[in-house]
JSON list of C-alpha atoms in Angstrom, two decimals:
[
{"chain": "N", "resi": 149, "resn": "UNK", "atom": "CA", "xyz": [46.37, -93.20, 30.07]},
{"chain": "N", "resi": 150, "resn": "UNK", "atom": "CA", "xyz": [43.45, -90.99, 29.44]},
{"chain": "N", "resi": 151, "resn": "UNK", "atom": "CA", "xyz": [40.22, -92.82, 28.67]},
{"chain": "N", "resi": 152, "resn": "UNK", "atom": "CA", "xyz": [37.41, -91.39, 25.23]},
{"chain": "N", "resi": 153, "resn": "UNK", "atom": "CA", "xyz": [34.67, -90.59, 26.60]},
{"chain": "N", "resi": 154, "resn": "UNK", "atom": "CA", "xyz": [32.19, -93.62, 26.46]},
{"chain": "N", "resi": 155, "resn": "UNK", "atom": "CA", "xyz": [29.28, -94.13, 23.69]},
{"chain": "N", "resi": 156, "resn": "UNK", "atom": "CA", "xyz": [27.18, -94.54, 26.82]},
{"chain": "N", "resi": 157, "resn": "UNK", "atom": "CA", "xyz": [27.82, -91.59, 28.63]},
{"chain": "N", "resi": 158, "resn": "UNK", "atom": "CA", "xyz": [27.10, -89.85, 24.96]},
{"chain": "N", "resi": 159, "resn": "UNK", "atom": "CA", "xyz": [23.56, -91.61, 25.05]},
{"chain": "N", "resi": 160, "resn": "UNK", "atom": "CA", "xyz": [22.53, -90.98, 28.00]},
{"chain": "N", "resi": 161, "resn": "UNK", "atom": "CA", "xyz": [23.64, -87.45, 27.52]},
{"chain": "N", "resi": 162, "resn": "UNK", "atom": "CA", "xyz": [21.52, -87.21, 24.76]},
{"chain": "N", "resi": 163, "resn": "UNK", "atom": "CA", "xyz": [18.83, -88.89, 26.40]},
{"chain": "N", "resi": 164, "resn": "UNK", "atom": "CA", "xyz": [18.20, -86.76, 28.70]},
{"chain": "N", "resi": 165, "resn": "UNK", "atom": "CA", "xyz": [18.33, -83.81, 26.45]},
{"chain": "N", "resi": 166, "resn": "UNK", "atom": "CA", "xyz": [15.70, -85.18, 25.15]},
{"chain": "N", "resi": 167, "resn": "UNK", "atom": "CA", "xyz": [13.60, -86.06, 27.63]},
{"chain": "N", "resi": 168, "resn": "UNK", "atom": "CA", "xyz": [14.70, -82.60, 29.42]},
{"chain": "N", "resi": 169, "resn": "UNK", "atom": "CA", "xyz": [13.43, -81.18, 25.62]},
{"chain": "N", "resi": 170, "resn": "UNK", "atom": "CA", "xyz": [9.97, -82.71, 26.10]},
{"chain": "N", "resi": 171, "resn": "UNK", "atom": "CA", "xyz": [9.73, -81.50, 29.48]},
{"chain": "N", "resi": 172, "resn": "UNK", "atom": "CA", "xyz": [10.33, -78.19, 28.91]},
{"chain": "N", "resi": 173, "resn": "UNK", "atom": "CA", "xyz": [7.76, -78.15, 26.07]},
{"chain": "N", "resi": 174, "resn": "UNK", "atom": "CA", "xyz": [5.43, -79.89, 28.42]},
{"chain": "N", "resi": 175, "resn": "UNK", "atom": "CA", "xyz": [5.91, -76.83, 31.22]},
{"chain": "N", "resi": 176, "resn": "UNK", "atom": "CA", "xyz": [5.25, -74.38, 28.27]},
{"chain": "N", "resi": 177, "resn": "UNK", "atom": "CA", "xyz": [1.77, -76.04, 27.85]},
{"chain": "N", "resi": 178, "resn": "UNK", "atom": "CA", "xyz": [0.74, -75.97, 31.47]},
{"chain": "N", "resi": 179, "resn": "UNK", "atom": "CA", "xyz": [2.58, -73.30, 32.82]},
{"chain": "N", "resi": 180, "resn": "UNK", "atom": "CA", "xyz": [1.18, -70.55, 29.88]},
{"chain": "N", "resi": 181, "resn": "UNK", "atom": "CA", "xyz": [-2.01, -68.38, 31.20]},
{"chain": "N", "resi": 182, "resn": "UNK", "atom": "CA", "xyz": [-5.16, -70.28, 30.82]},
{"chain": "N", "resi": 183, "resn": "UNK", "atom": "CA", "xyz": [-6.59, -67.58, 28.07]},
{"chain": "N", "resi": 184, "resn": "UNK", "atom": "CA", "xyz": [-3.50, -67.50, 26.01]},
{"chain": "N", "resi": 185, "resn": "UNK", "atom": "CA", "xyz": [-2.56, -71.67, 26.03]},
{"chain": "N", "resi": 186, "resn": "UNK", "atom": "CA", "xyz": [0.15, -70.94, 23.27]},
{"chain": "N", "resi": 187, "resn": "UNK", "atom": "CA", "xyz": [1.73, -67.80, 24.68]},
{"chain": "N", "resi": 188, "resn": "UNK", "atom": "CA", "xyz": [5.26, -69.59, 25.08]},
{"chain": "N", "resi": 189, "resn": "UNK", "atom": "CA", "xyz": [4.90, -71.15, 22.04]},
{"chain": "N", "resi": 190, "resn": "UNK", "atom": "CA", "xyz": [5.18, -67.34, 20.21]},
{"chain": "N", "resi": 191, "resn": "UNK", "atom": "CA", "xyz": [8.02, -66.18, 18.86]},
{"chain": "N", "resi": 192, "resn": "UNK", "atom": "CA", "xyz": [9.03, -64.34, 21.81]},
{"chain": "N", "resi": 193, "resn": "UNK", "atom": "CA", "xyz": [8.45, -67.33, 24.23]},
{"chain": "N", "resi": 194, "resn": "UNK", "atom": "CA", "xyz": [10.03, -70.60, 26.04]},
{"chain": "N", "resi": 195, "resn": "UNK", "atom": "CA", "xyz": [10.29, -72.43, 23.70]},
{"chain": "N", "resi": 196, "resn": "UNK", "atom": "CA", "xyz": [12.17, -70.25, 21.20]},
{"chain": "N", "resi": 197, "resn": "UNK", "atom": "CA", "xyz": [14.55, -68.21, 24.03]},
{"chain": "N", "resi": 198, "resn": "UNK", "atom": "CA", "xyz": [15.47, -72.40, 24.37]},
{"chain": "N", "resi": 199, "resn": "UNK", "atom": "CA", "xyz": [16.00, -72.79, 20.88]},
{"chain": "N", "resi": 200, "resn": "UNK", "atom": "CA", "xyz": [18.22, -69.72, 20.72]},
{"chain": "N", "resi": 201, "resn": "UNK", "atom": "CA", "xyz": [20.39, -71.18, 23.43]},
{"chain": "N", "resi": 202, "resn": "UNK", "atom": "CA", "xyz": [20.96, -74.33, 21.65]},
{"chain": "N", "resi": 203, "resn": "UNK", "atom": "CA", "xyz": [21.72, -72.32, 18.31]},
{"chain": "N", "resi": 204, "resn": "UNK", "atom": "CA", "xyz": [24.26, -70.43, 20.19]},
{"chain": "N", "resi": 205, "resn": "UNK", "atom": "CA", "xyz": [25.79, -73.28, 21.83]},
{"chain": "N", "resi": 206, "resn": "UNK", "atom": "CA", "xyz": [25.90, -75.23, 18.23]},
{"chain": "N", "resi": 207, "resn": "UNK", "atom": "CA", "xyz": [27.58, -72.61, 16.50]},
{"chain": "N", "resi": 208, "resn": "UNK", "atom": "CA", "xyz": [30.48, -72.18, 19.62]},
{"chain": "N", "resi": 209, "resn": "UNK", "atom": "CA", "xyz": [31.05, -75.85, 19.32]},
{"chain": "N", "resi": 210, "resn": "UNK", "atom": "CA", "xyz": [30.86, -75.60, 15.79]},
{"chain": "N", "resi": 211, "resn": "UNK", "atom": "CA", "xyz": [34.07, -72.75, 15.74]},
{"chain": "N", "resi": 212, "resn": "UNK", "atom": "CA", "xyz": [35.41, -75.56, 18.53]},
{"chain": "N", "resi": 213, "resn": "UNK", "atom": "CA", "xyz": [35.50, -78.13, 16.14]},
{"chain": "N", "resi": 214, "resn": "UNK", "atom": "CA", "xyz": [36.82, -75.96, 13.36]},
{"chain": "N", "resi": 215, "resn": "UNK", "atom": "CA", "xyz": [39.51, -75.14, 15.41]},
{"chain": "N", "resi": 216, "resn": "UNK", "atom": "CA", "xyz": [40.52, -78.63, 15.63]},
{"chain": "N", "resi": 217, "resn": "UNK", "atom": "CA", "xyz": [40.45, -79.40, 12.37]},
{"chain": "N", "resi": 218, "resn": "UNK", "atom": "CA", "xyz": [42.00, -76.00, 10.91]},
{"chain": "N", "resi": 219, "resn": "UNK", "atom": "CA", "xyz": [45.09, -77.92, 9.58]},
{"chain": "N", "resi": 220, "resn": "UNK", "atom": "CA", "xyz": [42.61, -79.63, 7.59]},
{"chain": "N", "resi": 221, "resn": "UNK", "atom": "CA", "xyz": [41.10, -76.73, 5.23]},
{"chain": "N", "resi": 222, "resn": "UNK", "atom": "CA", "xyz": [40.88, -77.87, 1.88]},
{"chain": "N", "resi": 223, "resn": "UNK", "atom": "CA", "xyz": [39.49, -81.75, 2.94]},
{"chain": "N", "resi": 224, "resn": "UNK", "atom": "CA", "xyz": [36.60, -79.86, 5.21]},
{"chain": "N", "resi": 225, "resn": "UNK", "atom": "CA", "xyz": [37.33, -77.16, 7.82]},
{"chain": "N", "resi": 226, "resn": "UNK", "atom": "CA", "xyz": [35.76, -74.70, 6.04]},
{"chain": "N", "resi": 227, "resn": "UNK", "atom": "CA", "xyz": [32.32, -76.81, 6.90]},
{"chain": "N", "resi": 228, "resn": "UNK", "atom": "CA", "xyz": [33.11, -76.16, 10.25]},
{"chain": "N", "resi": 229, "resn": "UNK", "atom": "CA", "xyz": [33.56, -72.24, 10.25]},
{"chain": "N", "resi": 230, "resn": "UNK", "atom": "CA", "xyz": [30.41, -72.38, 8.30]},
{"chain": "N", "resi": 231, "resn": "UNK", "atom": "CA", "xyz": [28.29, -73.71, 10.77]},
{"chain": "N", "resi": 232, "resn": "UNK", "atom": "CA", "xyz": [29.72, -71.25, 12.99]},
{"chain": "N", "resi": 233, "resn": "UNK", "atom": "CA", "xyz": [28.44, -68.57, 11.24]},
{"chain": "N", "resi": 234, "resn": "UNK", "atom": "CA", "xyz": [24.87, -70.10, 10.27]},
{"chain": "N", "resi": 235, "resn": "UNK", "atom": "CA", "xyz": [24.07, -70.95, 13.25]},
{"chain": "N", "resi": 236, "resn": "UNK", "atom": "CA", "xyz": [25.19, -67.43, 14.82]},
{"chain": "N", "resi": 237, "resn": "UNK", "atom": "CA", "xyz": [23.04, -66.21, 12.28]},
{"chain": "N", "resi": 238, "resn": "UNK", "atom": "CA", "xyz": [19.98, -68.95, 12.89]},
{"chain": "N", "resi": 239, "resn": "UNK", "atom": "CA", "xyz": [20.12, -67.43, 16.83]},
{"chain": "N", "resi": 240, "resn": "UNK", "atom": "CA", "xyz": [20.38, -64.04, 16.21]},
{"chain": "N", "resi": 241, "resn": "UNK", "atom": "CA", "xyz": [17.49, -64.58, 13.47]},
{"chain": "N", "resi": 242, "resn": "UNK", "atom": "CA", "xyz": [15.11, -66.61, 16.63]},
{"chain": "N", "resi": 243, "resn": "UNK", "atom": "CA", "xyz": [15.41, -62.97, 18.49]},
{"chain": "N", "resi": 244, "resn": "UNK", "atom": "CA", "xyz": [14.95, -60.53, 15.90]},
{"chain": "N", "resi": 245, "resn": "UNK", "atom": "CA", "xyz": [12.73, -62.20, 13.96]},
{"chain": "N", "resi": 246, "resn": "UNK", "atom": "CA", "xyz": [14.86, -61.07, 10.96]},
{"chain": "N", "resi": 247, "resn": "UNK", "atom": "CA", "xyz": [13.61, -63.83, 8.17]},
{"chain": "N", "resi": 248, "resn": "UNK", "atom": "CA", "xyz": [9.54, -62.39, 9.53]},
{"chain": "N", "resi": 249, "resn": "UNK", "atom": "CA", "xyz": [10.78, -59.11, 8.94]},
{"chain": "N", "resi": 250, "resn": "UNK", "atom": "CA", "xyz": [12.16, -59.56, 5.48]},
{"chain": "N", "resi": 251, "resn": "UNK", "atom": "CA", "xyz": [9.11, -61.45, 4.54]},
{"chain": "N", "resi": 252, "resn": "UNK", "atom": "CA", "xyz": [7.17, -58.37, 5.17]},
{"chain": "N", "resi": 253, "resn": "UNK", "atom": "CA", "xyz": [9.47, -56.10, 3.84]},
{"chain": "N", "resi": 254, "resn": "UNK", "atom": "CA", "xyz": [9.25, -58.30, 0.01]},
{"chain": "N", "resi": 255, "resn": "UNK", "atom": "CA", "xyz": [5.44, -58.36, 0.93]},
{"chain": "N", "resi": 256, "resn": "UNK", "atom": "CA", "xyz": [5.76, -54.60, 1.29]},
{"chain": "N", "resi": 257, "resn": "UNK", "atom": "CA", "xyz": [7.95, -54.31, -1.91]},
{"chain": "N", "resi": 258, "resn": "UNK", "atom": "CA", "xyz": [7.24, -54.02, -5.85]},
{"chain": "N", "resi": 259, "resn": "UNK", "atom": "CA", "xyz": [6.85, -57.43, -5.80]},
{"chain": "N", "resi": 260, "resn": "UNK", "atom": "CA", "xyz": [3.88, -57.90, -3.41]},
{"chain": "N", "resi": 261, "resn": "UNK", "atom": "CA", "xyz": [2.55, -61.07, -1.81]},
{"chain": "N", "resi": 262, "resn": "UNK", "atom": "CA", "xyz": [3.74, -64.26, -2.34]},
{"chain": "N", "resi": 263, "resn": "UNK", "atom": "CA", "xyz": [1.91, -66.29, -5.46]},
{"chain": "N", "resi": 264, "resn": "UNK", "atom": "CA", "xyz": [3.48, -69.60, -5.06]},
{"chain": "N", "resi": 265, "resn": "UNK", "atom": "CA", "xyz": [3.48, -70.36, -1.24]},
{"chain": "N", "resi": 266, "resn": "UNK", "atom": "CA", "xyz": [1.28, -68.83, 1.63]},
{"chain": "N", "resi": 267, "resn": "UNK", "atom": "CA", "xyz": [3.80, -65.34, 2.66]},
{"chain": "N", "resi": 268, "resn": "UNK", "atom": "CA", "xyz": [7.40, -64.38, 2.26]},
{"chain": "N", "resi": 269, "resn": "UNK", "atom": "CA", "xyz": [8.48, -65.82, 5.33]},
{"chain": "N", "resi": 270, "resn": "UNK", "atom": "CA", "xyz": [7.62, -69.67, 4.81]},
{"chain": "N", "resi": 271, "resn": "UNK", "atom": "CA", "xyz": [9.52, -69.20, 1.16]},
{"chain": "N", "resi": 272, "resn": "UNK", "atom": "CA", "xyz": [12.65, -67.68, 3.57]},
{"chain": "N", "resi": 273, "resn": "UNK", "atom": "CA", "xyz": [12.51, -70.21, 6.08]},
{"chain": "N", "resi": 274, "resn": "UNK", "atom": "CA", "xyz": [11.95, -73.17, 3.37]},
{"chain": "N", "resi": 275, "resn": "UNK", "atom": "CA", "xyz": [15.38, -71.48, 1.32]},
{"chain": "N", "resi": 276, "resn": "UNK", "atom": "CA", "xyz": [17.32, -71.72, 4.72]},
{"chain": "N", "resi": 277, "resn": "UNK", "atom": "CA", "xyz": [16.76, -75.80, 3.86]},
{"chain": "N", "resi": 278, "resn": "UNK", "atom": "CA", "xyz": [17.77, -75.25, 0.63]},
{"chain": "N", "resi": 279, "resn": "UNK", "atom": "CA", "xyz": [20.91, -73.41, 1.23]},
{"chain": "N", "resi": 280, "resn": "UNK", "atom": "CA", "xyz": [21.77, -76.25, 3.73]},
{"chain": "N", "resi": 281, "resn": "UNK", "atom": "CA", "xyz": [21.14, -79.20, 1.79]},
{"chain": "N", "resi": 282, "resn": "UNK", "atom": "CA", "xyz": [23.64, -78.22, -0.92]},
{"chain": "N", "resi": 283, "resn": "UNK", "atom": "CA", "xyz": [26.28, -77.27, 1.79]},
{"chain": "N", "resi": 284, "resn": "UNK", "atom": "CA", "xyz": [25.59, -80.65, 2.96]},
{"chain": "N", "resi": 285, "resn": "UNK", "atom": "CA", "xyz": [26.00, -82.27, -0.07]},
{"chain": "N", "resi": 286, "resn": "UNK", "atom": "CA", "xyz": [29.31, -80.42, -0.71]},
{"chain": "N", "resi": 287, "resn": "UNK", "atom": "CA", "xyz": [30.55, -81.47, 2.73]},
{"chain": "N", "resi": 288, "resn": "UNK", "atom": "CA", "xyz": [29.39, -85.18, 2.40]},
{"chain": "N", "resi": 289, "resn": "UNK", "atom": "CA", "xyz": [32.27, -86.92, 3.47]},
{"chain": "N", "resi": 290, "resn": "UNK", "atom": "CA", "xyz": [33.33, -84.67, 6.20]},
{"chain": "N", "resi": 291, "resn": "UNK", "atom": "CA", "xyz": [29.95, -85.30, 7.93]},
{"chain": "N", "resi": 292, "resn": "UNK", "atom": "CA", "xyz": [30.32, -89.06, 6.83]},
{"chain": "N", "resi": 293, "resn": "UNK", "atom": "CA", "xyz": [33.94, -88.78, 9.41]},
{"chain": "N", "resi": 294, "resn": "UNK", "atom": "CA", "xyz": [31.57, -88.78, 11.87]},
{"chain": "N", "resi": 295, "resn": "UNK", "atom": "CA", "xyz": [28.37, -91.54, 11.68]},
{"chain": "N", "resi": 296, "resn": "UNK", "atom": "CA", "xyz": [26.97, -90.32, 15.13]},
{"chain": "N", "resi": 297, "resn": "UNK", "atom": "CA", "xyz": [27.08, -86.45, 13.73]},
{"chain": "N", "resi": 298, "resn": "UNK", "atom": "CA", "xyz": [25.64, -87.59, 10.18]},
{"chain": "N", "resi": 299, "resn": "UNK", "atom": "CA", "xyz": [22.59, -89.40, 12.03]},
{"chain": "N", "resi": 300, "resn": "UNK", "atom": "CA", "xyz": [21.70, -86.87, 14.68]},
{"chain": "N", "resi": 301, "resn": "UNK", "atom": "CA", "xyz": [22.19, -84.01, 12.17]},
{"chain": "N", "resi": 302, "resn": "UNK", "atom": "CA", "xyz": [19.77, -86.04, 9.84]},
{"chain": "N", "resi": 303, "resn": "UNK", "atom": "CA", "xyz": [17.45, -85.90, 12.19]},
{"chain": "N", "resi": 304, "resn": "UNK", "atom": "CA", "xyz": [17.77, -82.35, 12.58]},
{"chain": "N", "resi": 305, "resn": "UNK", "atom": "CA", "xyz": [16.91, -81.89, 9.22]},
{"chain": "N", "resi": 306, "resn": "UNK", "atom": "CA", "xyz": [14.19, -84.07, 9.43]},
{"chain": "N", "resi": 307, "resn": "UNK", "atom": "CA", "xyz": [12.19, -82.17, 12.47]},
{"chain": "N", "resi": 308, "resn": "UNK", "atom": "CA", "xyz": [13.24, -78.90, 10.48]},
{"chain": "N", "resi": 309, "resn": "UNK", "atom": "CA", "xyz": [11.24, -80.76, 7.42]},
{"chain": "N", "resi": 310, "resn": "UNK", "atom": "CA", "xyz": [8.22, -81.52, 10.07]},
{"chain": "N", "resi": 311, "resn": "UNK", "atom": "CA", "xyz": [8.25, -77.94, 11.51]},
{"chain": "N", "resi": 312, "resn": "UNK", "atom": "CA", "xyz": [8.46, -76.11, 8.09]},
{"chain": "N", "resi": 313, "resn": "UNK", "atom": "CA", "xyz": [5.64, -78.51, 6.68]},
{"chain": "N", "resi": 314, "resn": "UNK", "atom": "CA", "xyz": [3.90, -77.70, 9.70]},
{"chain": "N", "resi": 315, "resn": "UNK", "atom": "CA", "xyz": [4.29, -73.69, 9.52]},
{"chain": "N", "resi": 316, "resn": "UNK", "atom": "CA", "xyz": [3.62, -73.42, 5.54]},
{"chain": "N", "resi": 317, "resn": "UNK", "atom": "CA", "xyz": [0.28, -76.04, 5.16]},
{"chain": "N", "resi": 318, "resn": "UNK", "atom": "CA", "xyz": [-1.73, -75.98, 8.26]},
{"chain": "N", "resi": 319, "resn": "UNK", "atom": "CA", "xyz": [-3.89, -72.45, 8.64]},
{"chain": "N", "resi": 320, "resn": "UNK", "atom": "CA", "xyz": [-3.05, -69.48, 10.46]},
{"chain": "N", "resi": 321, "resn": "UNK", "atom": "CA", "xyz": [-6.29, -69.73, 12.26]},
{"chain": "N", "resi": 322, "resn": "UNK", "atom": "CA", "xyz": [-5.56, -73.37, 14.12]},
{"chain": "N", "resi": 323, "resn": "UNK", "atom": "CA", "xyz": [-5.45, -72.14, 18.26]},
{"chain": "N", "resi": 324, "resn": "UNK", "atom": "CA", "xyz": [-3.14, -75.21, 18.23]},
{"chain": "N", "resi": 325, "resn": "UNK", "atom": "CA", "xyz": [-1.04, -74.60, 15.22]},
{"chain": "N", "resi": 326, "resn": "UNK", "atom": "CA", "xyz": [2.29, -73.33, 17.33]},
{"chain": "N", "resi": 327, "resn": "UNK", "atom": "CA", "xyz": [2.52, -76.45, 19.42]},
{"chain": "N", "resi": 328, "resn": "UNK", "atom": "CA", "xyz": [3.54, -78.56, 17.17]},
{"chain": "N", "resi": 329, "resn": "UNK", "atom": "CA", "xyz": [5.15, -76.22, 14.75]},
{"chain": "N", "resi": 330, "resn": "UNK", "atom": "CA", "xyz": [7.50, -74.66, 17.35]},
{"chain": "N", "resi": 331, "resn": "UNK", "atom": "CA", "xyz": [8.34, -77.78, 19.39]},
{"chain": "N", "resi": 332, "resn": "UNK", "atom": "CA", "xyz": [9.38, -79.33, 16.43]},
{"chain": "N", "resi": 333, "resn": "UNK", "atom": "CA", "xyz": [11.87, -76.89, 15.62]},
{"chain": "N", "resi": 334, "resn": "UNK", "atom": "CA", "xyz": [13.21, -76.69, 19.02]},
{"chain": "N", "resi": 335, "resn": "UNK", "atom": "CA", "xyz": [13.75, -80.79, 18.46]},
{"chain": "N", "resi": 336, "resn": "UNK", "atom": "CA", "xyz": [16.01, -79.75, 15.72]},
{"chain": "N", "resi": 337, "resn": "UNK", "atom": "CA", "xyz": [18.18, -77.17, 17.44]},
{"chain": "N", "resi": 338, "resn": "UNK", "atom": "CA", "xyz": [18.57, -79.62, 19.96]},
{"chain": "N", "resi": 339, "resn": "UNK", "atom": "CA", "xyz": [19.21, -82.48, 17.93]},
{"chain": "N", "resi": 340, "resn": "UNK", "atom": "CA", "xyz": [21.87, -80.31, 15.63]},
{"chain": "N", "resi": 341, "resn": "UNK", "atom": "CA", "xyz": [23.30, -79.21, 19.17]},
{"chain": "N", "resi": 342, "resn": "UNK", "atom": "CA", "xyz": [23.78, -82.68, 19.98]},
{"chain": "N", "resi": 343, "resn": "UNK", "atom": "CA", "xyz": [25.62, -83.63, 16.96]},
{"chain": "N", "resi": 344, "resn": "UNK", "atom": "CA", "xyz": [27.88, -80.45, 17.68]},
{"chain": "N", "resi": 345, "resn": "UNK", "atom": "CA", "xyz": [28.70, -82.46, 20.80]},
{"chain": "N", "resi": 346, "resn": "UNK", "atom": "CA", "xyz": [29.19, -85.82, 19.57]},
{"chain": "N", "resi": 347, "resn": "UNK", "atom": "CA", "xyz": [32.32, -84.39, 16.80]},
{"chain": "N", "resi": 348, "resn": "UNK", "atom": "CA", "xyz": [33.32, -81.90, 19.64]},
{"chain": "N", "resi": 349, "resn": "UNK", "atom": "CA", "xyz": [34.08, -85.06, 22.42]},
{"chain": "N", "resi": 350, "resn": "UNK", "atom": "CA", "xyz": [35.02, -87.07, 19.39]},
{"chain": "N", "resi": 351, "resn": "UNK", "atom": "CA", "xyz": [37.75, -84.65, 18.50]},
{"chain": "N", "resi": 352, "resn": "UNK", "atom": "CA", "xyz": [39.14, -83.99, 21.40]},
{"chain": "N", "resi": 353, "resn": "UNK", "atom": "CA", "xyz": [39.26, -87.82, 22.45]},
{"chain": "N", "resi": 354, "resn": "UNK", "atom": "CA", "xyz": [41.62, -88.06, 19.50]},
{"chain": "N", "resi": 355, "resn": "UNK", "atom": "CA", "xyz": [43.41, -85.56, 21.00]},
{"chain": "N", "resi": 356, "resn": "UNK", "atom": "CA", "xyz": [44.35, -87.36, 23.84]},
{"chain": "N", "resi": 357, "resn": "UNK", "atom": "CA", "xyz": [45.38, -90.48, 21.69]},
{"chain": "N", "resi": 358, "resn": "UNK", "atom": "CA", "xyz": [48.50, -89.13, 20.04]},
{"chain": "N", "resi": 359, "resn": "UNK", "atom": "CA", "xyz": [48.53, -92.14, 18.06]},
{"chain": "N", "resi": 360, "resn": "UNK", "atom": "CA", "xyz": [44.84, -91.38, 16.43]},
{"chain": "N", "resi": 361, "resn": "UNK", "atom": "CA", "xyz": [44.65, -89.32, 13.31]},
{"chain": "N", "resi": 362, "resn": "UNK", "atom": "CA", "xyz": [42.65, -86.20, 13.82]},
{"chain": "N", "resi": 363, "resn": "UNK", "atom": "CA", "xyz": [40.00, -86.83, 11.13]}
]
């Protein structure tokens, strides 16, 4: 009989994401030239070619898991295929910079700078939370099948909150401003990655179990 994988394989999978995270973040400090300190922080640095990767790995896993649960359309696939695409689109968006580019583009536009918040782009990145909380709150009890997927894609959500605070209230001018801002949203790509993983292996360890219903 084929064994699930263990909850403590899982965690100290996760773990040392993490900690491989921090490291990585750590290297981008001391590793950038000494009269540009934030130069992989950019949007063309580390950090963000790492975020990309886990944005493209999330939305594989997330056409994985909508695979397995294609029987199951109308109670919640379609969450699946959805995350598929957004974060396809989230990755491409890292490379091309396409929300900065359509920020400037409105700025450019008839309707000019931004009144409400700082530019364009912070009112773009702060809709992409938006859009997501109401999917989420459509698709509440297919990401309440899985309690280790609902917790690490809260928290997610809640280093996107700290980055996008981060990016729309503290000043252009801070030398240290990127840091923070852009190791906080490669937490959450890594953290939503992670939950891709946990209803992947969960999945497919029901899979095994012919027994188990595929929920």
């Amino acid at each position: 009989m084929q064994t699930p994988v263990s909850p403590y394989f899982f965690a100290s999978f996760a773990t040392l994401g993490v900690i491989g995270v921090l490291g990585w973040i750590a290297l981008s400090i001391v590793a950038a030239p000494a009269d540009e300190p934030m130069f992989h922080f950019g949007e063309s640095g580390a950090v963000t070619a790492l975020s990309t990767v886990f944005m493209a790995m999330s939305s594989a896993l997330a056409l994985a898991v909508f695979y397995l649960r294609m029987d199951d359309w109308k109670s919640g696939a379609w969450f699946w295929l959805l995350l598929a695409a957004a974060f396809a689109f989230l990755a491409i968006d890292e490379q091309l910079m396409l929300h900065e580019r359509g920020g400037n583009v409105l700025e450019n536009s008839t309707l000019g700078p931004s009144e409400t918040f700082r530019n364009w782009n912070d009112l773009i990145v702060i809709s992409y939370g938006v859009v997501a909380l109401a999917i989420a709150a459509l698709a509440v009890r297919e990401i309440l099948k899985s309690r280790t997927f609902a917790l690490l894609f809260a928290t997610a959500f809640a280093f996107y909150a700290i980055h996008t605070g981060l990016d729309s209230l503290l000043p252009t001018e801070l030398a240290w401003k990127d840091a923070p801002e852009e190791s906080a949203k490669l937490l959450c790509a890594l953290f939503l990655f992670l939950a891709l993983c946990a209803r992947f292996l969960d999945l497919a360890d029901r899979m095994k179990r012919p027994d188990t219903p595929r929920a």
